[in-house]
Coordinates of C-alpha atoms and ligand atoms in Angstrom, one line a residue:
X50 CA 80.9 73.3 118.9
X51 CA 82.6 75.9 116.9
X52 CA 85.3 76.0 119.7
X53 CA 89.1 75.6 118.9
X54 CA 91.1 73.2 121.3
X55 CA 94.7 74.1 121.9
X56 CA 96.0 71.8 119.5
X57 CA 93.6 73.1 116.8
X58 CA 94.2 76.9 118.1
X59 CA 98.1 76.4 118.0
X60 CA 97.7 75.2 114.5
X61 CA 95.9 78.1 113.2
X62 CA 97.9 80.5 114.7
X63 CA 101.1 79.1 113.1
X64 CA 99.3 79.1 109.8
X65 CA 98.0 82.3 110.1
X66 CA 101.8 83.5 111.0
X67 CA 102.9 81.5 107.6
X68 CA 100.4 83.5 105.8
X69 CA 101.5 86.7 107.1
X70 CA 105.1 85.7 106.3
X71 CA 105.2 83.8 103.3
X72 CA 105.7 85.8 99.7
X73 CA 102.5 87.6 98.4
X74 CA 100.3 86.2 95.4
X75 CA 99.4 89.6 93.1
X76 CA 97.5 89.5 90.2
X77 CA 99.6 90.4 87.2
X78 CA 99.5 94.2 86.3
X79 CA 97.7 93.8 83.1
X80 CA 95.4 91.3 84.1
X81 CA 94.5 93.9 87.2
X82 CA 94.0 96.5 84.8
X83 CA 91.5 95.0 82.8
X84 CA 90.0 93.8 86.3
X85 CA 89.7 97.1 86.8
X86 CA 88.1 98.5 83.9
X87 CA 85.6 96.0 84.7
X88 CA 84.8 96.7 87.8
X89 CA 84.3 100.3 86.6
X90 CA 82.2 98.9 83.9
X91 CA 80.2 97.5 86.0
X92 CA 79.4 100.2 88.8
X93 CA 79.4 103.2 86.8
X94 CA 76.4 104.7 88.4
X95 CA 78.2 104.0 92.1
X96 CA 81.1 105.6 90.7
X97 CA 79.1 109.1 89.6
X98 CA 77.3 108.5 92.8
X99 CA 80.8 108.6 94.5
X100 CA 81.7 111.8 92.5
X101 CA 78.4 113.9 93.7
X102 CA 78.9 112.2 97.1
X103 CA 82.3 114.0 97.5
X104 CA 81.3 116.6 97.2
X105 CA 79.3 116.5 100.5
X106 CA 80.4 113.7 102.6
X107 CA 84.1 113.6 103.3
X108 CA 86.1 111.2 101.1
X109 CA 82.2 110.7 99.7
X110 CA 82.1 107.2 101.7
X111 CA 81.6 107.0 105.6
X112 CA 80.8 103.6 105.9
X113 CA 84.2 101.4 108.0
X114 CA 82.9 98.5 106.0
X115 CA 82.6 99.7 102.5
X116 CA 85.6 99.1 100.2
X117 CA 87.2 102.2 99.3
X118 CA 89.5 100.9 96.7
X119 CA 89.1 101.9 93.6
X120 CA 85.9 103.2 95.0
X121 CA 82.9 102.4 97.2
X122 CA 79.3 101.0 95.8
X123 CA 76.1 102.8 96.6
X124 CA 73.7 99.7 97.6
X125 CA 70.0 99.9 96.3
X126 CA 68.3 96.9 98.6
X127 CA 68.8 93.5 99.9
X128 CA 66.5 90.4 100.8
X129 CA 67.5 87.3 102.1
X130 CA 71.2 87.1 101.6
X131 CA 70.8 88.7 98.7
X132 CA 72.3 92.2 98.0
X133 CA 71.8 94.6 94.6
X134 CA 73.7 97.7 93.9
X135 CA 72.4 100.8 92.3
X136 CA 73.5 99.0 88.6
X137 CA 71.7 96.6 89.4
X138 CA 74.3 94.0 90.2
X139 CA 73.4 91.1 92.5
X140 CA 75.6 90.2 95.4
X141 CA 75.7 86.9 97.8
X142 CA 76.2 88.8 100.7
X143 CA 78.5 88.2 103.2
X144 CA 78.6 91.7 105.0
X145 CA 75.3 91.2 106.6
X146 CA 75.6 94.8 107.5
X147 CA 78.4 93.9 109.9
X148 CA 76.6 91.1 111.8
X149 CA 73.6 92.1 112.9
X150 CA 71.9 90.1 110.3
X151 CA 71.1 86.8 111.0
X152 CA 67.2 86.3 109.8
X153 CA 68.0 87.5 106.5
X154 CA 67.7 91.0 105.1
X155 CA 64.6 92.4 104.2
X156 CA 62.8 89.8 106.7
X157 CA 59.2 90.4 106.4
X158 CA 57.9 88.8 109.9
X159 CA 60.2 91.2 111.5
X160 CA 59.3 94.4 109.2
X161 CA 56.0 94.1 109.2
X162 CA 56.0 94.2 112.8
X163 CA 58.1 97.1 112.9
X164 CA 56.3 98.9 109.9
X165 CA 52.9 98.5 112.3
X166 CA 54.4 99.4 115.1
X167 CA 55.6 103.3 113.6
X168 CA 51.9 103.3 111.8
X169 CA 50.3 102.4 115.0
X170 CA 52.3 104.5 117.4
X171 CA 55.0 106.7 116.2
X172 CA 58.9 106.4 116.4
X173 CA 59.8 108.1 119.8
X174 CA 58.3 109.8 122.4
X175 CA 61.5 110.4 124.6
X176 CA 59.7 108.8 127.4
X177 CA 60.1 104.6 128.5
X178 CA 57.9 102.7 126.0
X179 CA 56.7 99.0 127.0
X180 CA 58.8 97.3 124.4
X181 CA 61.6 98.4 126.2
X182 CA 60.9 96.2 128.8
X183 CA 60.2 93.4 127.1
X184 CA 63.7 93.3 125.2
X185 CA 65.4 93.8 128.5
X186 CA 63.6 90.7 129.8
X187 CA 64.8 88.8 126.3
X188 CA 68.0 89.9 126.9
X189 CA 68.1 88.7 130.5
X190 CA 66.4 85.4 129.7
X191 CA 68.9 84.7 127.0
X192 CA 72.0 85.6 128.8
X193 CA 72.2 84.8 132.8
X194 CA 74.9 86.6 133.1
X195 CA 72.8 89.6 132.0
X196 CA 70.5 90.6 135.0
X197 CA 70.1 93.9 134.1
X198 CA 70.1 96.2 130.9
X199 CA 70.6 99.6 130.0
X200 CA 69.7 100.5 126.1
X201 CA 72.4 102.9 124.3
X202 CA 73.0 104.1 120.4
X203 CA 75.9 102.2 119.6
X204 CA 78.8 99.7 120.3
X205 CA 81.0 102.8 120.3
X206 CA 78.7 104.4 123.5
X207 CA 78.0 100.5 124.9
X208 CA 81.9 100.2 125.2
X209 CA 82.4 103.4 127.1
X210 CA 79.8 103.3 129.3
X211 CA 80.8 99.9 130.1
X212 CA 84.1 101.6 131.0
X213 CA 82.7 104.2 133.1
X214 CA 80.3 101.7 134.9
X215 CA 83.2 99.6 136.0
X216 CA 85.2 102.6 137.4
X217 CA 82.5 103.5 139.5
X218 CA 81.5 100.1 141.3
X219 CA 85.4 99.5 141.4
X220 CA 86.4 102.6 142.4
X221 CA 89.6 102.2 139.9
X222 CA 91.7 103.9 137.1
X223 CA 93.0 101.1 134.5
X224 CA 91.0 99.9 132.0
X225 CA 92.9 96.9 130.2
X226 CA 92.2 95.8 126.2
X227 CA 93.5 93.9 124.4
X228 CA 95.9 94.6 121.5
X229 CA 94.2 93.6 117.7
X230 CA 90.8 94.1 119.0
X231 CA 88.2 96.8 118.5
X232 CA 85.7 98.6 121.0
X233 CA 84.3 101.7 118.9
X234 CA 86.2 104.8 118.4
X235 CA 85.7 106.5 121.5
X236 CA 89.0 108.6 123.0
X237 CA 90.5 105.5 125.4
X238 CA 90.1 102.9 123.1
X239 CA 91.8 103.8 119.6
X240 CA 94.6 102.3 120.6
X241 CA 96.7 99.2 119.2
X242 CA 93.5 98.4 116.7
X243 CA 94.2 96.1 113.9
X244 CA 97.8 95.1 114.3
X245 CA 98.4 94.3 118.4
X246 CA 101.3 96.5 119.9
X247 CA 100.0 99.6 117.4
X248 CA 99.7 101.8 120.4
X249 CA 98.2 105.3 119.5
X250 CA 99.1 104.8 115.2
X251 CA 96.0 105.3 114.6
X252 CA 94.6 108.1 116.9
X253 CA 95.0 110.9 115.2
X254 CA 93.0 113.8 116.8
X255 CA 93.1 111.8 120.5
X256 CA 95.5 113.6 122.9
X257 CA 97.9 110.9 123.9
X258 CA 97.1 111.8 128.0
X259 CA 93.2 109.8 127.2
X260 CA 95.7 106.7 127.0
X261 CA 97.2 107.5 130.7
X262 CA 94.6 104.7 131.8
X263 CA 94.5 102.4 129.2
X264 CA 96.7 99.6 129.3
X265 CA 97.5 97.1 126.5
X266 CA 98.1 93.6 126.7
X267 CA 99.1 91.2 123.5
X268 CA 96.2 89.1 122.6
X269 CA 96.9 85.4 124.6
X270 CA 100.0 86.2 126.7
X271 CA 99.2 84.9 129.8
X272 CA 101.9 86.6 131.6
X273 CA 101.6 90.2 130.4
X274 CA 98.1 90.0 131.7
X275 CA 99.3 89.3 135.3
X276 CA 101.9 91.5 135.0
X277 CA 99.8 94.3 133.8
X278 CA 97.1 93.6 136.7
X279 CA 100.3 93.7 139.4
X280 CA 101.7 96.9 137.7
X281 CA 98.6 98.5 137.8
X282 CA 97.6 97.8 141.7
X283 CA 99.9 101.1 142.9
X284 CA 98.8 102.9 139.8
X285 CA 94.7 103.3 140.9
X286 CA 94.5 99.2 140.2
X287 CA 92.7 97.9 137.3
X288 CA 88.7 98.2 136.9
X289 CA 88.0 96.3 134.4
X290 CA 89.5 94.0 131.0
X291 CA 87.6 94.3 128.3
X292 CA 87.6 91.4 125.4
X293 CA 85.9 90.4 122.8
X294 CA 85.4 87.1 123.6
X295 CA 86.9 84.6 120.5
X296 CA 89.4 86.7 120.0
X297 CA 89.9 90.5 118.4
X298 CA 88.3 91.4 115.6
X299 CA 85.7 89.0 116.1
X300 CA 87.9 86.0 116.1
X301 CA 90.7 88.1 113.1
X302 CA 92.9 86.8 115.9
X303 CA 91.8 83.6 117.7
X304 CA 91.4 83.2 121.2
X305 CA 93.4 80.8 123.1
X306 CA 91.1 78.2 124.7
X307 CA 92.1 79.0 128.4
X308 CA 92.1 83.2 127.5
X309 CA 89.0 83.7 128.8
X310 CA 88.8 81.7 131.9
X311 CA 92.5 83.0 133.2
X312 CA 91.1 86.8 132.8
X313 CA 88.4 85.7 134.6
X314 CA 90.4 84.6 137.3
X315 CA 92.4 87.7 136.8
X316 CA 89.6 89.5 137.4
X317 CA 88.7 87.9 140.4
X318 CA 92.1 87.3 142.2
X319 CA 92.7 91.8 142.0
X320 CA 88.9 92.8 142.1
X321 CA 88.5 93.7 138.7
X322 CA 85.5 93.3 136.3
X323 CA 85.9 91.4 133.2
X324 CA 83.7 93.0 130.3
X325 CA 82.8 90.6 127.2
X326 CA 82.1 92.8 124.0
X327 CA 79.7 90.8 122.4
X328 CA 78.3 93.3 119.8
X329 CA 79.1 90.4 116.8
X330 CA 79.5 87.5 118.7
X331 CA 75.8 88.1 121.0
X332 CA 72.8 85.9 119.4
X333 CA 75.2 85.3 116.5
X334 CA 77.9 82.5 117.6
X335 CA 75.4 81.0 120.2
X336 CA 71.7 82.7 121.4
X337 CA 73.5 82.8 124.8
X338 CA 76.5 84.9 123.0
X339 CA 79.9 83.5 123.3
X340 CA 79.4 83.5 127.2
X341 CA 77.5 80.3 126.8
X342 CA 79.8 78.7 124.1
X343 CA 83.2 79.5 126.5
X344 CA 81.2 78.7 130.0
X345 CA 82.8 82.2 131.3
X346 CA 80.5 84.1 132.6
X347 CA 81.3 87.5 132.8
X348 CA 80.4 90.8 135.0
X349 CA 79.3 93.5 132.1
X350 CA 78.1 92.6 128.5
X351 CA 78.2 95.1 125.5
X352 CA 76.2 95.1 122.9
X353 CA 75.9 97.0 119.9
X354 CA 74.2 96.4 116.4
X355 CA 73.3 93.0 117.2
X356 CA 70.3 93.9 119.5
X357 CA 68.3 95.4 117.2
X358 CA 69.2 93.1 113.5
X359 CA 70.1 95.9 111.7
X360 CA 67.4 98.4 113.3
X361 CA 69.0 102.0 113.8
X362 CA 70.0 103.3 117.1
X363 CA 71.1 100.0 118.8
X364 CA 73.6 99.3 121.9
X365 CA 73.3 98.2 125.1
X366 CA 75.0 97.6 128.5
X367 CA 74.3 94.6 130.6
X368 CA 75.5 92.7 133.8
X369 CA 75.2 92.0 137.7
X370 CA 72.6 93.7 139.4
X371 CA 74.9 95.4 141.8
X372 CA 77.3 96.6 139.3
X373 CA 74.6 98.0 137.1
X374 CA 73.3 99.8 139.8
X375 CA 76.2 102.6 139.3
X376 CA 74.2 103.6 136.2
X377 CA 70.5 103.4 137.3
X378 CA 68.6 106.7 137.1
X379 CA 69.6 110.2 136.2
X380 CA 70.4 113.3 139.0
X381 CA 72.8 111.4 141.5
X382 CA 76.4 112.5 141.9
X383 CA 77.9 109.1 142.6
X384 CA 76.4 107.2 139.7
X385 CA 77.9 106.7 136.1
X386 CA 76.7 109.4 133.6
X387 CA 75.0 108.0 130.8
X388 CA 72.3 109.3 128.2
X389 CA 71.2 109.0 124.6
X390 CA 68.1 111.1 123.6
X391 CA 67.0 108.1 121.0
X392 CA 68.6 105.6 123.1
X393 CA 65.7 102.5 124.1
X394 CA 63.5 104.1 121.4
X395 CA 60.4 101.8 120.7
X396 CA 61.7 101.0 117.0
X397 CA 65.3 99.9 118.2
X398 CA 63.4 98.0 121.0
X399 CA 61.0 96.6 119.2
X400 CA 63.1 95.0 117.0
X401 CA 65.4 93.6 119.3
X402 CA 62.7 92.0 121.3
X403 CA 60.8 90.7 118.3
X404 CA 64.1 89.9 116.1
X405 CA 65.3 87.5 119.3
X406 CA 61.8 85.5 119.3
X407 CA 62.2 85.3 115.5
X408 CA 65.7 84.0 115.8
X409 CA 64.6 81.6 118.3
X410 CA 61.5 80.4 116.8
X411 CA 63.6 79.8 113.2
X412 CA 66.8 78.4 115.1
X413 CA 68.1 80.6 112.9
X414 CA 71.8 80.8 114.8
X415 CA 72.2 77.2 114.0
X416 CA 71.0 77.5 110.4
X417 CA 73.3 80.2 109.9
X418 CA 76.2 78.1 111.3
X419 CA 75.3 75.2 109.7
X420 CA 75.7 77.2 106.3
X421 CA 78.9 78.5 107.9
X422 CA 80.1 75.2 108.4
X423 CA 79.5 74.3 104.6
X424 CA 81.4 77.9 103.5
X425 CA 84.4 77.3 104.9
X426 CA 84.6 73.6 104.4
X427 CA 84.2 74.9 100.8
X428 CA 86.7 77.3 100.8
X429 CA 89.3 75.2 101.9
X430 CA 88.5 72.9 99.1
X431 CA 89.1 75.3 96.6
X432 CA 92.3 76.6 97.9
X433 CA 93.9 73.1 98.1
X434 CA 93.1 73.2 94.3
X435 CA 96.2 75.4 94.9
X436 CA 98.8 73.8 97.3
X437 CA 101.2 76.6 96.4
X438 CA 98.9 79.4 97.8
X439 CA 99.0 79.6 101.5
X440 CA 95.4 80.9 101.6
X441 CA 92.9 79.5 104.6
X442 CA 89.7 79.6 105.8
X443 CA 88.1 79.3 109.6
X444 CA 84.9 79.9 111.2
X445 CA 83.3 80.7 115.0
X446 CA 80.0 79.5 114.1
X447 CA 78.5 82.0 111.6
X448 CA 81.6 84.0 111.8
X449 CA 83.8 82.9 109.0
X450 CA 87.4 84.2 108.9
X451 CA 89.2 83.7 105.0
X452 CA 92.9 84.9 105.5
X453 CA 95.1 85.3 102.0
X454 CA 98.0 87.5 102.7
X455 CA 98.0 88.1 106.3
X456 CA 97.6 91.6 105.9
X457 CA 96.9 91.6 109.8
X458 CA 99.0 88.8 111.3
X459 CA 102.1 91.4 110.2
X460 CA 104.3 91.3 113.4
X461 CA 105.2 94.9 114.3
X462 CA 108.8 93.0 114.9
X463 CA 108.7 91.9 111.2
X464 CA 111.0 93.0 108.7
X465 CA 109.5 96.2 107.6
X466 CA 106.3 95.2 109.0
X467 CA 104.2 98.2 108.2
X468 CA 105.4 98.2 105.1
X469 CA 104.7 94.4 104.6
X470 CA 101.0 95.4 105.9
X471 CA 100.4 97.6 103.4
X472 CA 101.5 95.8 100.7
X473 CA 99.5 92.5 102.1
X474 CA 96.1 94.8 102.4
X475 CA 96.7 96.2 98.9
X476 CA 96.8 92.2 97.4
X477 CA 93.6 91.5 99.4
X478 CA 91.8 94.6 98.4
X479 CA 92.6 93.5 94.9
X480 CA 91.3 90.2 95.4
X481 CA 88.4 92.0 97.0
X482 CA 87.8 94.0 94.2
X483 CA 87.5 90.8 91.7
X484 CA 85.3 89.1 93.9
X485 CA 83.1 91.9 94.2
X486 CA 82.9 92.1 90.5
X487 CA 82.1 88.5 90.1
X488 CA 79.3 89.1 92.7
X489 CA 80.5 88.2 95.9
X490 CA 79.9 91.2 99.1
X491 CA 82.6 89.9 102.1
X492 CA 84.1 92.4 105.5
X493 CA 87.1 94.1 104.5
X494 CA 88.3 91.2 102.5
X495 CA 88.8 88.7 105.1
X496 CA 85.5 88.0 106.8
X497 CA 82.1 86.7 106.2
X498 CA 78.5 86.9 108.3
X499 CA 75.8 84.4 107.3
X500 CA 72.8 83.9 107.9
X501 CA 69.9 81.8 108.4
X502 CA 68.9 82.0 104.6
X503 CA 72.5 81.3 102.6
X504 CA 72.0 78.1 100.9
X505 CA 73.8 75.7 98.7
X506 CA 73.1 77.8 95.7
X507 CA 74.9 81.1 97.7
X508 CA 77.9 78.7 99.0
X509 CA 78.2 77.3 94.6
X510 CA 78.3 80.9 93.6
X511 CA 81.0 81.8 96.0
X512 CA 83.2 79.1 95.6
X513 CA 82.5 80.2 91.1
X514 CA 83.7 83.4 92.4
X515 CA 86.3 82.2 94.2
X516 CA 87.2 79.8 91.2
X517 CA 87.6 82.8 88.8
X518 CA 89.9 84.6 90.9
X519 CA 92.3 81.8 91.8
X520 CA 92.6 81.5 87.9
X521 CA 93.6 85.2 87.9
X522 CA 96.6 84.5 90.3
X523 CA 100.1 83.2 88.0
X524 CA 100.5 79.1 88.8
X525 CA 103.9 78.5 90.6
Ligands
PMP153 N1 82.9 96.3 119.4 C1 83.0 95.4 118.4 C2 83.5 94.0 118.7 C3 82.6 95.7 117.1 O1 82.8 94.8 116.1 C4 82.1 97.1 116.9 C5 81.7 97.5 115.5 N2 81.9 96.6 114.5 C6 82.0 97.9 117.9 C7 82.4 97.5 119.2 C8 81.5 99.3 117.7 O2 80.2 99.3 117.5 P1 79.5 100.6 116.7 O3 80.0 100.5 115.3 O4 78.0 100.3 116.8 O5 79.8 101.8 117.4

């Protein structure tokens, strides 16, 4: 399930290409104004709240996932898929606070355990706390591939200790990723993010020399993989790939069907690990990760958000015994450095051991597909109300993928492609902007995370929403 053949993945890529090239849909100037005004009308008390917040916080929002345009919202609570704003607006939410969130917000068997466990014993001592232990094993009995696990902070950390593991055990330089995807922010891995080919266009503050070992290959070109892997063997030879796994972005741009499989036997044919970044795709497309759904198996996993369902402080590294071994312990010379003062604390652990029981004991992963299913079988409906509007919708599993401009299937070899990006992100922002006012909460205005509890009535409001703003957009 949830798996594209070649047929079906050629397909969507040539759509998605269509999108990206055919003429955008604006809505009319006046009609946008009054959008607008609404919006503002709606979300005044995020708006002062955005005021006071500039004047502490940078650009007063430092969230990658809130919409900045024409200004973020401050977010009071959520429960179930259900999100409210400090005006009081309710959202179907679709954010699901980037994917960790597959129970449901708010979800009492998990908080109450997790409200017990900081009455009853504290947050963090510094020292190993028995939950740790227990998630590991989770982990390990979830994912085969996984046969040991080392708790981090982050994705961000997850990535680069992943990194720094594989040079050890392999004892090489390269590191290759692939271009569209995203792996954090740390120094050697801004680079060609969003739009594949981007290079360093948006590192600003990273000398270009923390690229000397990163090499980037186009997402699904066979042959620049093998090429890079042979260019790289007098160069220090290539210690790992890293991927995430249906495709960059968390499927933004799909995976070819045989991707996987030839880097694994990439991988294999030069000595090289293959890393699978699972932060979204782990417990979320399959309780195995996307490991089980592709039958690769992997030699490091990362994880990030995902293993603790929302639960500060969350990352981890997993992966062979012997290659995890070039991280275990602290005071040896020829092992990889890695730390985090709050990294395994009992809360984070906690909640990713008792968070994977709960989503096994609800099936909540197929719930939250099945709903998936129904979302963008919806969708598609909806926009075949409108022949003349290229717009699609997709889905890995509980990762649903809406594409209306193509903002990020811009070739750099387009005619004035950043140019055309720009002006494609602006119409979906707008878009974004409508739907948010008509009370739907999506990712950056082309993705959606369910979960377990979005029903019928979530999947009736968002296709209203949806509805309204196709009505906005001039017929013909
Ligand atoms: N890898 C992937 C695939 C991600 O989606 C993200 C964050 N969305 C990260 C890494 C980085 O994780 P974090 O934000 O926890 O640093």
């Amino acid at each position: 399930p949830n798996l594209l053949d070649v047929r079906e993945y050629e397909r969507l890529a040539e759509r998605l290409r269509h999108i990206a090239t055919s003429p955008v849909h604006p809505i009319p100037e006046e009609t946008l104004a009054r959008m607008k005004d609404d919006y503002l009308a709606k979300h005044r008390k995020s708006y002062d709240f955005w005021e006071r917040a500039k004047g502490s916080i940078p650009g007063g929002v430092e969230h990658n996932l809130s919409l900045e345009k024409p200004f973020p919202l401050t977010m009071d609570r959520a429960k179930g898929y259900k999100m409210w704003d400090i005006d009081g607006n309710e959202y179907v939410d679709y954010l699901m606070c980037g994917a960790p969130i597959i129970l449901g917000h708010h979800y009492d068997p998990l908080d109450d355990l997790i409200i017990d466990l900081i009455r009853e014993k504290g947050p963090c001592t510094g020292c190993t706390s028995e939950y740790e232990v227990l998630a590991a094993e989770e982990i390990r009995k979830l994912m085969p591939a996984v046969e040991m696990v080392r708790f981090l902070q982050s994705g961000t950390e997850a990535c680069m200790a992943a990194l720094r593991v594989a040079r050890v055990f392999t004892r090489k330089a390269k590191v290759i990723k692939i271009g569209g995807s995203y792996h954090g922010w740390s120094d050697q891995l801004v680079y060609s993010l969003h739009i594949p080919g981007t290079g360093p266009l948006e590192a600003a503050g990273i000398p270009l020399e923390c690229f000397a070992n990163t090499i980037d290959v186009p997402p699904n070109d066979f042959d620049a993989a093998r090429k890079a892997f042979e260019g790289a063997k007098d160069q220090g030879g290539v210690a790992a790939v890293i991927v995430e796994p249906v495709g960059g972005e968390s499927g933004t741009h799909p995976v070819h069907p045989e991707w996987n499989r030839h880097l694994r036997q990439l991988c294999d044919e030069f000595g090289s690990l293959l890393i699978f970044d699972e932060v979204v795709t782990g417990f979320r497309v399959h309780l195995g990760g996307a490991q089980a759904l592709l039958g690769v198996k992997p030699d490091l996993t990362v994880f990030g958000k995902i293993v603790a369902h929302g639960y500060p402080s969350a990352g981890a590294l997993g992966g062979r015994k012997d290659v995890m071994a070039a991280c275990s312990g602290t005071g040896s010379f020829d092992k990889a450095y890695l730390g985090g003062t709050l990294a395994a604390n009992p809360i984070s652990t906690a909640a990713c051991y008792h968070a994977l029981r709960l989503i096994q004991e609800t099936g909540a992963v197929e719930k939250a597909a099945a709903a998936a299913g129904k979302l963008t079988a919806a969708l598609n409906e909806v926009f075949a109300t409108r022949p003349e509007l290229p717009f699609t919708a997709y889905n890995y599993g509980p990762i649903v993928h809406y594409e209306t401009t193509g903002f990020l299937h811009v070739r750099l070899d387009d005619p004035d492609a950043l140019m055309q990006h720009m002006l494609r992100r602006k119409v979906a922002q707008e878009y974004q902007m409508v739907a948010i006012s008509q009370g739907l909460f999506t990712l950056a205005g082309t993705r959606m995370y369910t979960c377990m509890q979005h029903d019928q009535a979530a999947i009736d409001r968002t296709v209203r929403a949806w509805e309204y703003l196709l009505d906005l957009i001039p017929k013909g």
